[in-house]
Amino acid sequence: MAKFDAEARAGLSLIAPPFLYALVILAAPLLTILAYSFLTDGYLEIIRDFTWTNYAQVMSDPIVRVVMTRSLIVAMVVTAVTVLLAFPVAYYVSFVVRPERKSLWLFLITIPFWTSYLIRVFLWKVILGYNGVVNSSLTGLGIIDEPLTFILYNVNSIVITLAHAYAPFAILPIFVALEKIDRSLLEAGRDLGESRAMTFWRVTLPLAMPGVLAAVLIVFIPTIGDYVTPEVIGGGKIPMIANMIQVQMLALDNRPLGSALAVTAMLIVAVISLIFLFLNRRFLKVRQ
Amino acid sequence: MSIHSKGRGLQAYAVLYLLFLYAPILLLPIFAFNSGTIIAFPLQGFTTEWFSQMWANATLRRALTNSLTIAVSSSVLATCLGVFAARASTRFRFPGRGGMMGFIMLPMVLPEIIVAMSLLVVLLGMGVQLSLLTVILGHALICMPYAIAILSTAFSSLDRSLEEAAFDLGESKWGAFRLITLPLVMPGIISSLLISFTISLDEFIIAFFLAGNEPTLPTYIFSQLRFPRAIPVIMALGTVLVILSIVLLAIGEYFRRRGNARIGGSPTGGLL
Amino acid sequence: MTDAKPMIECRDVHKYYGDYHALRGIDLTIKGGEFFSLLGPSGCGKTTLLRTIAGFEDISSGVVLIDGREMGDVPANKRPTNMVFQSYAIFPHLTVAENVAFGLRRDPRGKAEKAAAVDEALSMVGLKGYGARSAHALSGGQRQRVALARALILKPKVLLLDEPLSALDRKMREQMQVELIKLQRQVGITFVLVTHDQEEALVMSDRIAVMFEGEIAQLDGPEALYARPSTRRVADFIGVMNFLPAEILSHVGGTVTVDVAGLGQVELPEHQISRANPDDEGAMIGFRPETMTLVGPGATHNQPRETNATIDEVVYYGDMTYYDLRLDGVARADGKARTVRISMRNVFGRDVQEVGTRTRLAWSPGSLVLFR
C-alpha cells in the first residue's frame, strides 16, 4: 500500500506542472467563454445576467445556419476526400515499401505539413486563380478558351486547399493501423482460398478500420475550425464558423454571442467525435 | 509476380500523391526567382531582386526577431513541460493519469481559433497587455502535445531497469536520472525542441490574435498577401522559411532516430 | 563453503500491490557464502522477494535483515547488495569500462587505482581487454559478464541475480551456469538467484526455496528437494514424478503400510513420507521415472520387487528413451488409462522396446514417496 501511494505521489507531482499549465492556459479560458456565452452584451460592457438569448440567436439566425452548414459540409467533404486519397498511400508505404525505406516515405509525407501553412494556402490561390497556374497552362496549351471558373475563390477551392493541408494527418493513423496487422493473417486468408481482393475486403480493411476512423476525426476537427483558408482563398466572402466567431468576438465586439457560437461549434464537433468513437467501439466489438 | 504489378500501380499513385503534396512548395522558388511582379505563368526572367528587398525590409527583420524569440522560448517551455508529462505517464501509475494526459494532449485536436479566441477574451478581460509573452504562452500550449508525443516515445523505449541499476550501484535518484536517463533521452529532447520550434515559427492564428501590434513572420506574410506588389518578396521569404523548416525537421528526425537506434528501438514511426 | 552466520533474514515478510497479496509471510534465512535460489513459476513472487531484498520494493509488513542490520529505511543505493538484472541493464551510451566503473564514482580512490580495479573485475569475468568497447556492440553473454563485473567491483556482501540466464541460448546457458558457480566460489559472497528453470536451480544452488503464490512451499538442498519433495505440487514442478493412488492400511510407530494400485503392499519408513498436503484427495505414491527399471524378456535383475505392465507409448530421445506403461491392476481414471513414465538410458546392447509389448518393471520400495 505504501509503495502504491509513493508511486502515485511521484507521478502526480511530475504531471502537476504541465497539467497546471494546461489548466491555466486552456481550461480557464474555455470555462470563461462558456460563462460569457450565458451573459448579455451591453454597449461597451458585458452585463452579468444569466440568459439563453445568445444560444436562441445562434439557433435561429439564418446566417449562422448557412455558415454552420457550410462548415460542416466542407469539413465532411474534405474529410472524405482526404481519407479516400490517403488510404492507398498508407497501404503502399505499409505493404509495398521496403522496411528500411518506410521512415523516409513518412518523413517526405509529413514535411509539407510543417512548412508555411499560410504560404501554401496562398499558393493554392495562385494555382487555382483566374490567371493562375492551372488556367494559364490550360489556355496556353489551347485545351480551353476561357479560364475555368468552378475552381475559383469558392467552396471548391476551399475544399481542395484544405484537403491538401490535412493530407498527412490522414495518412499517419491509417499507416499505423496497417503496420499493426499481422502479415500472417493475410497469408492465412490467401491460404484459405480467398482471392487477393476478398482478403483485402475481409481481413485488411476491417483491421485498418480503427486507423481510418482516427484519420477521419483527426482531419475533421481541425478542418471545421479552419480560419486561414476561407480568409485567404475565399477573400472573407465565404466565411466558415471560425471566421464568424472571430468577427463576433472582435469586429462586432459581441463576446457573449461569439462565445455562444464557439461553444456551439465545440459541442457539434464533440457530438460528431463521440458518434465516431462510439462507431469505432461498436465496430471493434463486432469484430471480436 | 503479381505482387510487383500491384506494387507498381500503387507506387505510381503514391508518387503522384507526393507531387500533389509538394506542388505548392515547388512553385515557391520558381516565383521567388521570377522577375515578373505578377505571380502567373509564363515566367519573365531570373532575378535575386526579391531576396535583396527582403533583407532590406526593416519590418520583416523585426518580425523575424520576434518569431525567433517566440519560437525559442515556447519550444523550450513546451519541451520542459513535456519532459515532466512524458516521464510521469511512461514511468508511474497514478489515479487520473489517463484523464490528465488526455486533457494536456487536447490542444492537438482543438481548433486553434478556439484556443486563440478564449485566451484572448481572458487576457483582455484581465487587462493584460498583448505582447510576445502572450504569444509564447499560447504557442507553448499547442506545442506541448507534440513535444509529449515525441518525448513519450523516447522515455517509454527506455528499459526501466537501467535507472534501477544506476540506483543499485550507489547513485542517488537524481544522479541516476542525470547520468543515465537524461543522456539516453537527449535525442528525443533535441527532436522535441526542433519540432516545437518549427510549429511555433509557422503558427499564424495565435500569433495573429495574441501578439498585439508586434509582427511575427506569419502575421507579416498575412498582412502582405493583400498587396500584389509585395507578393514576390513573400515568395522569397517563403522559400527561405521552407528550406529552414526542412533542415530543422531533418535534424529533428535524425536525432529522434539516432535516439531510438541507440536504445535499441525500431527506426520506423513518424513524427506523430 | 558456507559459514553458519546468517546473511539475509526475512521474517514474516508480506507485500501487497493494492489488493493483490504478492508475498504471504516469507520466513527465510540465507547463510553467508551460500548459493541460494528462489525457484517457482512466473507470478509466484520470487522476483518480488528479490527486489524486496535489493530495496526496490517496500515491504508491507515484516522485517528484512542483511548482515544483521535491519533494512526497513535503507534505500537500494545504500544496501550492501548489488543486482544483475534480467535485461542486464547495461548502459548503452557508455563503454564497457565506464559501465563497470559506474559504481565507483563516489569512491575516493585515485584514477589509476580505479582503472586497475576495473581491469581486475573484467578479467575475473573473462572480458580482459574489452574495456574500450562500446556497450551496445556486445553479445548477450558478454553483456551478462559486464553486468557481473559491474556489480562485483563494488564488493557487495550479497549478489542478487534476476533470471540472469533466461535470455541466453541453451549452450551459452550451460556454460554460464558453470562459470557462475566458479565465480561464486572465487569471490565467496552470498549469491541469490531467481529462476523458473528447475534444472538451473538444481545445478547451481546449495539450497533452493520453491515458491508458489507468494509462499515458500519447500526449502531444501537440491538432492533432498528432488528425492523427497514435500508436496505433490513441488514434485510436479521439479522434474517428472509418477503418481499412483494408495490406501493407508496401518501406521505403526514410524512405519506406514500402504496398498498401492499396481504395485501392491509396501512398508515405508518415516523419511519416505511427505508432509501432509491438505489439497489432495486421498493418499498418493510418487516415484521418479529413472528409479525403476524395465526388464526385457528373460533378463534378470536384482531389485526386490517386480510388476507386470504393457508399453503404451515410446518416446526416443537419443541418449534416453521414455516409456509410458500401463501397470496391471491399475484402474482407469476419468475414462483414460493411467500410465506411469519410466526413463531408460540407451546403453550399448539394450534395444528400444515396442509399443504394446508385455514387459516387467523392477523396482525397490526405497524409491517411493508417500504423499497424503
PDB file of N, CA, C and O in Angstrom, chain B residues 129-174:
ATOM      1  N   GLN B 129      -1.713  43.342 -21.119  1.00  0.00           N
ATOM      2  CA  GLN B 129      -1.225  43.905 -22.372  1.00  0.00           C
ATOM      3  C   GLN B 129      -0.781  42.769 -23.295  1.00  0.00           C
ATOM      4  O   GLN B 129      -0.017  41.899 -22.896  1.00  0.00           O
ATOM      5  N   LEU B 130      -1.288  42.750 -24.559  1.00  0.00           N
ATOM      6  CA  LEU B 130      -0.857  41.723 -25.501  1.00  0.00           C
ATOM      7  C   LEU B 130       0.591  41.979 -25.897  1.00  0.00           C
ATOM      8  O   LEU B 130       0.984  43.112 -26.137  1.00  0.00           O
ATOM      9  N   SER B 131       1.373  40.933 -25.955  1.00  0.00           N
ATOM     10  CA  SER B 131       2.793  41.102 -26.267  1.00  0.00           C
ATOM     11  C   SER B 131       3.344  39.770 -26.772  1.00  0.00           C
ATOM     12  O   SER B 131       2.598  38.807 -26.956  1.00  0.00           O
ATOM     13  N   LEU B 132       4.649  39.728 -26.988  1.00  0.00           N
ATOM     14  CA  LEU B 132       5.268  38.470 -27.383  1.00  0.00           C
ATOM     15  C   LEU B 132       5.041  37.398 -26.321  1.00  0.00           C
ATOM     16  O   LEU B 132       4.855  36.229 -26.624  1.00  0.00           O
ATOM     17  N   LEU B 133       5.023  37.820 -25.047  1.00  0.00           N
ATOM     18  CA  LEU B 133       4.848  36.864 -23.956  1.00  0.00           C
ATOM     19  C   LEU B 133       3.534  36.106 -24.082  1.00  0.00           C
ATOM     20  O   LEU B 133       3.480  34.877 -23.901  1.00  0.00           O
ATOM     21  N   THR B 134       2.461  36.827 -24.432  1.00  0.00           N
ATOM     22  CA  THR B 134       1.166  36.155 -24.539  1.00  0.00           C
ATOM     23  C   THR B 134       1.176  35.145 -25.688  1.00  0.00           C
ATOM     24  O   THR B 134       0.576  34.081 -25.589  1.00  0.00           O
ATOM     25  N   VAL B 135       1.905  35.472 -26.771  1.00  0.00           N
ATOM     26  CA  VAL B 135       2.020  34.505 -27.871  1.00  0.00           C
ATOM     27  C   VAL B 135       2.804  33.276 -27.399  1.00  0.00           C
ATOM     28  O   VAL B 135       2.447  32.140 -27.696  1.00  0.00           O
ATOM     29  N   ILE B 136       3.888  33.527 -26.651  1.00  0.00           N
ATOM     30  CA  ILE B 136       4.710  32.419 -26.156  1.00  0.00           C
ATOM     31  C   ILE B 136       3.859  31.460 -25.324  1.00  0.00           C
ATOM     32  O   ILE B 136       3.924  30.239 -25.492  1.00  0.00           O
ATOM     33  N   LEU B 137       3.016  32.022 -24.426  1.00  0.00           N
ATOM     34  CA  LEU B 137       2.169  31.174 -23.589  1.00  0.00           C
ATOM     35  C   LEU B 137       1.262  30.297 -24.450  1.00  0.00           C
ATOM     36  O   LEU B 137       1.118  29.105 -24.207  1.00  0.00           O
ATOM     37  N   GLY B 138       0.654  30.911 -25.483  1.00  0.00           N
ATOM     38  CA  GLY B 138      -0.224  30.151 -26.373  1.00  0.00           C
ATOM     39  C   GLY B 138       0.523  29.111 -27.182  1.00  0.00           C
ATOM     40  O   GLY B 138       0.080  27.968 -27.302  1.00  0.00           O
ATOM     41  N   HIS B 139       1.674  29.493 -27.722  1.00  0.00           N
ATOM     42  CA  HIS B 139       2.448  28.552 -28.534  1.00  0.00           C
ATOM     43  C   HIS B 139       2.948  27.374 -27.707  1.00  0.00           C
ATOM     44  O   HIS B 139       2.931  26.228 -28.175  1.00  0.00           O
ATOM     45  N   ALA B 140       3.391  27.638 -26.477  1.00  0.00           N
ATOM     46  CA  ALA B 140       3.852  26.538 -25.619  1.00  0.00           C
ATOM     47  C   ALA B 140       2.705  25.555 -25.412  1.00  0.00           C
ATOM     48  O   ALA B 140       2.908  24.339 -25.413  1.00  0.00           O
ATOM     49  N   LEU B 141       1.494  26.069 -25.262  1.00  0.00           N
ATOM     50  CA  LEU B 141       0.336  25.190 -25.055  1.00  0.00           C
ATOM     51  C   LEU B 141       0.114  24.266 -26.251  1.00  0.00           C
ATOM     52  O   LEU B 141      -0.109  23.062 -26.079  1.00  0.00           O
ATOM     53  N   ILE B 142       0.169  24.829 -27.475  1.00  0.00           N
ATOM     54  CA  ILE B 142      -0.125  23.971 -28.628  1.00  0.00           C
ATOM     55  C   ILE B 142       1.074  23.113 -29.031  1.00  0.00           C
ATOM     56  O   ILE B 142       0.912  22.086 -29.680  1.00  0.00           O
ATOM     57  N   CYS B 143       2.294  23.518 -28.638  1.00  0.00           N
ATOM     58  CA  CYS B 143       3.466  22.684 -28.951  1.00  0.00           C
ATOM     59  C   CYS B 143       3.593  21.517 -27.974  1.00  0.00           C
ATOM     60  O   CYS B 143       4.153  20.470 -28.318  1.00  0.00           O
ATOM     61  N   MET B 144       3.081  21.708 -26.757  1.00  0.00           N
ATOM     62  CA  MET B 144       3.271  20.707 -25.704  1.00  0.00           C
ATOM     63  C   MET B 144       2.817  19.299 -26.112  1.00  0.00           C
ATOM     64  O   MET B 144       3.562  18.341 -25.879  1.00  0.00           O
ATOM     65  N   PRO B 145       1.630  19.122 -26.724  1.00  0.00           N
ATOM     66  CA  PRO B 145       1.231  17.757 -27.086  1.00  0.00           C
ATOM     67  C   PRO B 145       2.219  17.088 -28.049  1.00  0.00           C
ATOM     68  O   PRO B 145       2.509  15.903 -27.899  1.00  0.00           O
ATOM     69  N   TYR B 146       2.739  17.852 -29.013  1.00  0.00           N
ATOM     70  CA  TYR B 146       3.695  17.268 -29.951  1.00  0.00           C
ATOM     71  C   TYR B 146       4.983  16.895 -29.228  1.00  0.00           C
ATOM     72  O   TYR B 146       5.573  15.830 -29.461  1.00  0.00           O
ATOM     73  N   ALA B 147       5.428  17.800 -28.326  1.00  0.00           N
ATOM     74  CA  ALA B 147       6.626  17.508 -27.536  1.00  0.00           C
ATOM     75  C   ALA B 147       6.424  16.228 -26.729  1.00  0.00           C
ATOM     76  O   ALA B 147       7.297  15.360 -26.696  1.00  0.00           O
ATOM     77  N   ILE B 148       5.242  16.108 -26.119  1.00  0.00           N
ATOM     78  CA  ILE B 148       4.975  14.932 -25.282  1.00  0.00           C
ATOM     79  C   ILE B 148       4.959  13.667 -26.133  1.00  0.00           C
ATOM     80  O   ILE B 148       5.495  12.626 -25.733  1.00  0.00           O
ATOM     81  N   ALA B 149       4.351  13.768 -27.329  1.00  0.00           N
ATOM     82  CA  ALA B 149       4.295  12.581 -28.193  1.00  0.00           C
ATOM     83  C   ALA B 149       5.710  12.097 -28.518  1.00  0.00           C
ATOM     84  O   ALA B 149       5.996  10.893 -28.453  1.00  0.00           O
ATOM     85  N   ILE B 150       6.602  13.025 -28.852  1.00  0.00           N
ATOM     86  CA  ILE B 150       7.978  12.644 -29.188  1.00  0.00           C
ATOM     87  C   ILE B 150       8.711  12.132 -27.950  1.00  0.00           C
ATOM     88  O   ILE B 150       9.363  11.086 -27.977  1.00  0.00           O
ATOM     89  N   LEU B 151       8.582  12.869 -26.836  1.00  0.00           N
ATOM     90  CA  LEU B 151       9.318  12.514 -25.626  1.00  0.00           C
ATOM     91  C   LEU B 151       8.820  11.203 -25.023  1.00  0.00           C
ATOM     92  O   LEU B 151       9.602  10.422 -24.485  1.00  0.00           O
ATOM     93  N   SER B 152       7.512  10.951 -25.138  1.00  0.00           N
ATOM     94  CA  SER B 152       6.981   9.697 -24.584  1.00  0.00           C
ATOM     95  C   SER B 152       7.606   8.502 -25.275  1.00  0.00           C
ATOM     96  O   SER B 152       7.911   7.495 -24.632  1.00  0.00           O
ATOM     97  N   THR B 153       7.763   8.607 -26.613  1.00  0.00           N
ATOM     98  CA  THR B 153       8.421   7.514 -27.333  1.00  0.00           C
ATOM     99  C   THR B 153       9.817   7.300 -26.771  1.00  0.00           C
ATOM    100  O   THR B 153      10.234   6.172 -26.518  1.00  0.00           O
ATOM    101  N   ALA B 154      10.548   8.425 -26.573  1.00  0.00           N
ATOM    102  CA  ALA B 154      11.913   8.312 -26.063  1.00  0.00           C
ATOM    103  C   ALA B 154      11.926   7.695 -24.670  1.00  0.00           C
ATOM    104  O   ALA B 154      12.709   6.795 -24.384  1.00  0.00           O
ATOM    105  N   PHE B 155      11.020   8.161 -23.793  1.00  0.00           N
ATOM    106  CA  PHE B 155      11.019   7.661 -22.423  1.00  0.00           C
ATOM    107  C   PHE B 155      10.547   6.217 -22.351  1.00  0.00           C
ATOM    108  O   PHE B 155      11.064   5.425 -21.564  1.00  0.00           O
ATOM    109  N   SER B 156       9.546   5.862 -23.165  1.00  0.00           N
ATOM    110  CA  SER B 156       8.972   4.534 -22.998  1.00  0.00           C
ATOM    111  C   SER B 156       9.856   3.460 -23.610  1.00  0.00           C
ATOM    112  O   SER B 156       9.776   2.301 -23.212  1.00  0.00           O
ATOM    113  N   SER B 157      10.720   3.832 -24.570  1.00  0.00           N
ATOM    114  CA  SER B 157      11.592   2.794 -25.111  1.00  0.00           C
ATOM    115  C   SER B 157      12.822   2.591 -24.230  1.00  0.00           C
ATOM    116  O   SER B 157      13.691   1.799 -24.543  1.00  0.00           O
ATOM    117  N   LEU B 158      12.860   3.307 -23.109  1.00  0.00           N
ATOM    118  CA  LEU B 158      13.981   3.188 -22.183  1.00  0.00           C
ATOM    119  C   LEU B 158      13.700   2.030 -21.224  1.00  0.00           C
ATOM    120  O   LEU B 158      12.650   1.981 -20.603  1.00  0.00           O
ATOM    121  N   ASP B 159      14.652   1.100 -21.107  1.00  0.00           N
ATOM    122  CA  ASP B 159      14.499  -0.014 -20.169  1.00  0.00           C
ATOM    123  C   ASP B 159      14.506   0.543 -18.745  1.00  0.00           C
ATOM    124  O   ASP B 159      15.447   1.205 -18.328  1.00  0.00           O
ATOM    125  N   ARG B 160      13.427   0.258 -18.025  1.00  0.00           N
ATOM    126  CA  ARG B 160      13.275   0.807 -16.685  1.00  0.00           C
ATOM    127  C   ARG B 160      14.395   0.340 -15.758  1.00  0.00           C
ATOM    128  O   ARG B 160      14.791   1.038 -14.825  1.00  0.00           O
ATOM    129  N   SER B 161      14.935  -0.854 -16.012  1.00  0.00           N
ATOM    130  CA  SER B 161      15.950  -1.370 -15.090  1.00  0.00           C
ATOM    131  C   SER B 161      17.280  -0.630 -15.220  1.00  0.00           C
ATOM    132  O   SER B 161      18.134  -0.753 -14.351  1.00  0.00           O
ATOM    133  N   LEU B 162      17.460   0.170 -16.310  1.00  0.00           N
ATOM    134  CA  LEU B 162      18.695   0.958 -16.417  1.00  0.00           C
ATOM    135  C   LEU B 162      18.814   1.928 -15.245  1.00  0.00           C
ATOM    136  O   LEU B 162      19.856   2.039 -14.608  1.00  0.00           O
ATOM    137  N   GLU B 163      17.720   2.630 -14.971  1.00  0.00           N
ATOM    138  CA  GLU B 163      17.733   3.595 -13.888  1.00  0.00           C
ATOM    139  C   GLU B 163      17.868   2.873 -12.543  1.00  0.00           C
ATOM    140  O   GLU B 163      18.587   3.330 -11.653  1.00  0.00           O
ATOM    141  N   GLU B 164      17.184   1.734 -12.427  1.00  0.00           N
ATOM    142  CA  GLU B 164      17.293   0.948 -11.194  1.00  0.00           C
ATOM    143  C   GLU B 164      18.723   0.459 -10.989  1.00  0.00           C
ATOM    144  O   GLU B 164      19.236   0.455  -9.867  1.00  0.00           O
ATOM    145  N   ALA B 165      19.361   0.060 -12.091  1.00  0.00           N
ATOM    146  CA  ALA B 165      20.738  -0.423 -11.990  1.00  0.00           C
ATOM    147  C   ALA B 165      21.648   0.682 -11.479  1.00  0.00           C
ATOM    148  O   ALA B 165      22.478   0.460 -10.590  1.00  0.00           O
ATOM    149  N   ALA B 166      21.474   1.897 -11.998  1.00  0.00           N
ATOM    150  CA  ALA B 166      22.301   3.019 -11.544  1.00  0.00           C
ATOM    151  C   ALA B 166      22.073   3.281 -10.056  1.00  0.00           C
ATOM    152  O   ALA B 166      23.013   3.501  -9.292  1.00  0.00           O
ATOM    153  N   PHE B 167      20.803   3.216  -9.653  1.00  0.00           N
ATOM    154  CA  PHE B 167      20.456   3.413  -8.247  1.00  0.00           C
ATOM    155  C   PHE B 167      21.087   2.309  -7.395  1.00  0.00           C
ATOM    156  O   PHE B 167      21.666   2.566  -6.335  1.00  0.00           O
ATOM    157  N   ASP B 168      20.992   1.087  -7.892  1.00  0.00           N
ATOM    158  CA  ASP B 168      21.541  -0.078  -7.188  1.00  0.00           C
ATOM    159  C   ASP B 168      23.055   0.048  -7.042  1.00  0.00           C
ATOM    160  O   ASP B 168      23.637  -0.425  -6.069  1.00  0.00           O
ATOM    161  N   LEU B 169      23.708   0.686  -8.012  1.00  0.00           N
ATOM    162  CA  LEU B 169      25.169   0.826  -7.976  1.00  0.00           C
ATOM    163  C   LEU B 169      25.599   2.019  -7.134  1.00  0.00           C
ATOM    164  O   LEU B 169      26.744   2.439  -7.195  1.00  0.00           O
ATOM    165  N   GLY B 170      24.673   2.605  -6.372  1.00  0.00           N
ATOM    166  CA  GLY B 170      25.051   3.598  -5.383  1.00  0.00           C
ATOM    167  C   GLY B 170      24.709   5.032  -5.735  1.00  0.00           C
ATOM    168  O   GLY B 170      24.924   5.928  -4.934  1.00  0.00           O
ATOM    169  N   GLU B 171      24.153   5.286  -6.960  1.00  0.00           N
ATOM    170  CA  GLU B 171      23.793   6.662  -7.302  1.00  0.00           C
ATOM    171  C   GLU B 171      22.527   7.081  -6.562  1.00  0.00           C
ATOM    172  O   GLU B 171      21.703   6.248  -6.206  1.00  0.00           O
ATOM    173  N   SER B 172      22.350   8.394  -6.386  1.00  0.00           N
ATOM    174  CA  SER B 172      21.083   8.889  -5.859  1.00  0.00           C
ATOM    175  C   SER B 172      20.054   8.836  -6.986  1.00  0.00           C
ATOM    176  O   SER B 172      20.393   8.613  -8.142  1.00  0.00           O
ATOM    177  N   LYS B 173      18.770   9.068  -6.648  1.00  0.00           N
ATOM    178  CA  LYS B 173      17.716   9.040  -7.675  1.00  0.00           C
ATOM    179  C   LYS B 173      18.009  10.100  -8.745  1.00  0.00           C
ATOM    180  O   LYS B 173      17.891   9.851  -9.937  1.00  0.00           O
ATOM    181  N   TRP B 174      18.398  11.288  -8.309  1.00  0.00           N
ATOM    182  CA  TRP B 174      18.695  12.378  -9.238  1.00  0.00           C
ATOM    183  C   TRP B 174      19.921  12.026 -10.072  1.00  0.00           C
ATOM    184  O   TRP B 174      19.943  12.250 -11.287  1.00  0.00           O
TER     185      TRP B 174
END
